[in-house]
Amino acid sequence: MRTIGIIGGMSWESTATYYRLLNEGVRKRLGGLHSAKILLHSCDFAEIEAWQRAGSWEEAGTALASTAKTLERAGADFILLATNTMHLVADTIQSNVHIPFLHIVDAIGEHLQQQGIQKALLLATRFSMRHPFYRERLQQRYGISLLTPTAVEQELIHRIIYDELCVGNIRSSSRQKYHEVIRNYKDQVESIILGCTEIGLLLSQSKVMGLPTIDSTRIHVDTALRWAMNESWTTVNRW
């Protein structure tokens, strides 16, 4: 079994989900008392969020790259960044380590291709919805088109993520607001990408309004498990 180096804490709510799902996945495969081999560095999300807000992506990338190098030195076989938004600095992280980096968009892209999905609605932080790193990677590598909500809807989605979900506050009223946004686009897409690791805490992980949901956390974890269990190493050829 390979050792997974996780950069977490963004937020710790979703990192806890990663940790649980990885260990459940190993137990399901191996049974008994088996659990995942994990090295976890949990960041202080307040520091990361301040860099996000200030647009200081270079500084954030340098900090996360340093964390990745620490995990590599500690014995990690590959790096898993337990957040969607900070994949904006994925290239900086990968260029500073000698072990593979499992990009969340590659995991999602491969899954969408397997499902025959060519157009999806992205629900995420406003950084992920506005910056091109998500959209361009899916389009260029997998031929998948992304639709994003309006600027006003993006602010609503973003606020609920940071003010509620990241602090464990799950509100049915916010779930309804997300449903209202999805309703505006459900006839234009084939699927919904829950492109923030906390959104799975709020929305169904199967279907919403008849559309299949792609939970980025679960897809990322599934791919990481295949890597860790030596079942697949194909995505590594993409970095």
C-alpha positions as CSV (number, residue, x, y, z in Angstrom):
1,M,0.0,0.0,0.0
2,R,1.3,3.4,-0.9
3,T,1.4,6.2,1.6
4,I,-0.8,9.2,0.9
5,G,0.4,12.7,1.8
6,I,-2.5,14.9,2.5
7,I,-2.4,18.7,2.6
8,G,-5.6,19.4,4.5
9,G,-7.3,21.9,6.8
10,M,-9.0,23.9,4.0
11,S,-11.4,23.4,5.8
12,W,-10.9,20.8,8.4
13,E,-14.6,19.9,8.0
14,S,-13.9,18.5,4.5
15,T,-10.5,17.1,5.5
16,A,-12.3,14.9,8.1
17,T,-14.4,13.6,5.3
18,Y,-11.3,12.8,3.2
19,Y,-9.8,11.0,6.2
20,R,-12.9,8.9,6.9
21,L,-13.5,8.0,3.2
22,L,-9.9,6.9,2.6
23,N,-9.9,4.7,5.7
24,E,-13.4,3.3,4.8
25,G,-12.2,2.5,1.3
26,V,-9.1,0.6,2.5
27,R,-11.2,-1.4,5.0
28,K,-13.7,-2.3,2.3
29,R,-10.9,-3.5,0.1
30,L,-8.8,-5.4,2.7
31,G,-11.1,-6.0,5.5
32,G,-10.2,-6.7,9.2
33,L,-8.3,-3.9,10.9
34,H,-6.7,-2.5,7.8
35,S,-6.6,1.3,7.4
36,A,-5.0,3.8,5.0
37,K,-1.4,4.8,5.3
38,I,-1.7,8.6,5.6
39,L,0.6,11.5,6.4
40,L,-1.6,14.5,7.1
41,H,-0.5,18.2,7.4
42,S,-3.5,20.3,8.4
43,C,-3.0,24.0,7.5
44,D,-4.5,26.9,9.4
45,F,-7.4,27.8,7.1
46,A,-7.5,31.4,8.4
47,E,-4.1,32.0,6.9
48,I,-5.0,30.4,3.6
49,E,-8.3,32.3,3.4
50,A,-6.5,35.6,4.0
51,W,-4.2,34.9,1.0
52,Q,-7.3,34.0,-1.1
53,R,-9.1,37.2,-0.2
54,A,-6.0,39.3,-1.0
55,G,-5.3,37.5,-4.3
56,S,-1.9,36.4,-2.9
57,W,-1.8,33.2,-4.8
58,E,2.0,33.1,-5.2
59,E,2.4,33.3,-1.4
60,A,-0.2,30.6,-0.9
61,G,1.4,28.4,-3.5
62,T,4.8,28.8,-1.9
63,A,3.4,27.8,1.5
64,L,1.6,24.7,0.2
65,A,4.6,23.7,-1.8
66,S,6.7,23.8,1.3
67,T,4.1,21.6,3.0
68,A,4.2,19.1,0.1
69,K,8.0,18.9,0.4
70,T,7.6,18.2,4.1
71,L,5.2,15.3,3.3
72,E,7.6,14.0,0.7
73,R,10.5,14.0,3.1
74,A,8.3,12.2,5.7
75,G,7.7,9.3,3.2
76,A,4.6,10.2,1.2
77,D,4.4,8.4,-2.1
78,F,2.0,11.0,-3.7
79,I,0.3,14.2,-2.7
80,L,-3.4,14.7,-2.2
81,L,-4.6,18.4,-1.8
82,A,-7.8,18.1,0.1
83,T,-9.5,21.2,-1.4
84,N,-10.7,22.3,-4.8
85,T,-9.9,26.0,-4.8
86,M,-6.2,25.7,-3.9
87,H,-5.6,23.5,-7.0
88,L,-5.3,27.0,-8.5
89,V,-1.6,26.7,-7.3
90,A,-1.3,23.0,-8.2
91,D,1.5,23.7,-10.7
92,T,3.6,25.3,-8.0
93,I,3.1,22.4,-5.7
94,Q,3.9,19.8,-8.3
95,S,7.1,21.6,-9.5
96,N,8.5,21.5,-5.9
97,V,8.2,17.8,-5.3
98,H,9.5,14.6,-7.0
99,I,6.5,12.5,-6.3
100,P,3.1,12.6,-8.2
101,F,0.5,15.1,-7.3
102,L,-3.1,13.8,-7.8
103,H,-5.0,16.8,-9.4
104,I,-8.6,16.8,-8.4
105,V,-9.7,18.0,-11.9
106,D,-8.0,15.0,-13.5
107,A,-9.9,12.7,-11.2
108,I,-13.2,14.5,-12.1
109,G,-12.3,14.6,-15.8
110,E,-11.6,10.9,-16.1
111,H,-14.9,10.1,-14.2
112,L,-16.9,12.4,-16.5
113,Q,-15.4,10.8,-19.6
114,Q,-16.3,7.3,-18.3
115,Q,-19.9,8.5,-17.7
116,G,-20.1,10.0,-21.2
117,I,-20.8,13.5,-19.8
118,Q,-19.7,16.4,-21.9
119,K,-21.2,19.4,-20.2
120,A,-21.6,20.1,-16.5
121,L,-22.6,22.9,-14.1
122,L,-19.8,23.9,-11.7
123,L,-20.8,24.8,-8.1
124,A,-17.7,26.0,-6.2
125,T,-16.1,28.9,-4.5
126,R,-16.0,32.1,-6.6
127,F,-12.3,31.5,-7.1
128,S,-12.8,28.2,-8.7
129,M,-15.7,29.5,-10.8
130,R,-13.9,32.6,-12.0
131,H,-10.3,31.5,-12.4
132,P,-9.6,29.4,-15.6
133,F,-7.7,26.6,-13.9
134,Y,-10.8,24.3,-13.5
135,R,-12.5,25.1,-16.8
136,E,-9.4,25.0,-19.0
137,R,-8.1,21.8,-17.6
138,L,-11.4,20.0,-18.1
139,Q,-11.8,21.4,-21.6
140,Q,-8.2,20.9,-22.8
141,R,-7.6,17.5,-21.3
142,Y,-11.0,15.9,-21.4
143,G,-13.1,17.8,-23.9
144,I,-15.7,18.7,-21.2
145,S,-17.4,22.1,-21.1
146,L,-18.3,23.8,-17.9
147,L,-21.2,26.2,-17.3
148,T,-20.9,28.5,-14.3
149,P,-23.6,30.5,-12.6
150,T,-24.0,34.3,-12.8
151,A,-21.8,36.6,-10.7
152,V,-24.7,37.2,-8.2
153,E,-25.3,33.4,-7.9
154,Q,-21.6,32.8,-7.5
155,E,-21.5,35.2,-4.5
156,L,-24.4,33.4,-2.9
157,I,-22.8,30.0,-3.4
158,H,-19.4,31.3,-2.1
159,R,-20.9,33.0,1.0
160,I,-22.7,29.8,2.0
161,I,-19.5,27.8,1.7
162,Y,-17.3,30.1,3.8
163,D,-19.8,31.4,6.3
164,E,-21.7,28.2,6.9
165,L,-20.3,24.9,5.5
166,C,-16.7,25.6,6.5
167,V,-17.8,26.0,10.1
168,G,-20.1,23.0,10.1
169,N,-23.3,25.0,9.8
170,I,-25.7,23.0,7.6
171,R,-28.9,24.9,6.8
172,S,-31.9,23.6,4.9
173,S,-32.6,27.1,3.8
174,S,-29.2,27.3,2.1
175,R,-29.8,23.9,0.5
176,Q,-33.0,25.4,-1.0
177,K,-31.0,28.3,-2.4
178,Y,-28.6,26.0,-4.1
179,H,-31.5,24.2,-5.6
180,E,-32.9,27.4,-6.9
181,V,-29.6,28.1,-8.7
182,I,-29.4,24.6,-10.2
183,R,-33.0,25.0,-11.4
184,N,-31.9,27.9,-13.6
185,Y,-29.4,25.6,-15.5
186,K,-30.8,22.1,-15.3
187,D,-31.9,22.0,-18.9
188,Q,-28.5,23.2,-20.2
189,V,-26.2,20.5,-18.6
190,E,-25.9,16.8,-18.1
191,S,-24.5,16.8,-14.6
192,I,-23.6,19.0,-11.6
193,I,-20.0,19.1,-10.2
194,L,-19.9,19.8,-6.5
195,G,-16.6,21.5,-7.0
196,C,-16.0,22.5,-3.4
197,T,-15.1,19.8,-0.9
198,E,-17.7,21.2,1.5
199,I,-20.7,21.2,-0.8
200,G,-21.2,17.5,-0.4
201,L,-22.1,18.3,3.2
202,L,-25.2,20.2,1.9
203,L,-26.3,18.5,-1.3
204,S,-27.2,15.0,-2.3
205,Q,-24.3,12.9,-3.5
206,S,-26.4,11.1,-6.1
207,K,-28.9,13.3,-7.9
208,V,-30.3,16.8,-7.7
209,M,-33.4,17.6,-9.7
210,G,-32.8,14.5,-11.8
211,L,-29.2,15.5,-12.7
212,P,-26.3,13.2,-11.5
213,T,-24.1,15.0,-9.0
214,I,-20.3,14.6,-9.2
215,D,-19.0,15.0,-5.6
216,S,-15.4,16.1,-6.1
217,T,-14.3,14.8,-2.7
218,R,-15.5,11.3,-3.3
219,I,-14.1,11.2,-6.9
220,H,-10.8,12.5,-5.6
221,V,-10.8,9.9,-2.8
222,D,-11.7,7.0,-5.2
223,T,-8.8,7.8,-7.4
224,A,-6.4,8.2,-4.5
225,L,-7.5,4.8,-3.2
226,R,-6.7,3.2,-6.6
227,W,-3.3,4.8,-6.5
228,A,-2.6,3.8,-2.9
229,M,-3.8,0.2,-3.5
230,N,-1.7,-0.2,-6.7
231,E,-4.9,-0.6,-8.7
232,S,-4.2,2.3,-11.0
233,W,-1.4,4.8,-11.6
234,T,-2.6,6.1,-15.0
235,T,-3.4,9.7,-14.0
236,V,0.2,10.1,-12.9
237,N,1.3,10.1,-16.6
238,R,-0.6,13.4,-17.0
239,W,1.6,15.6,-14.7
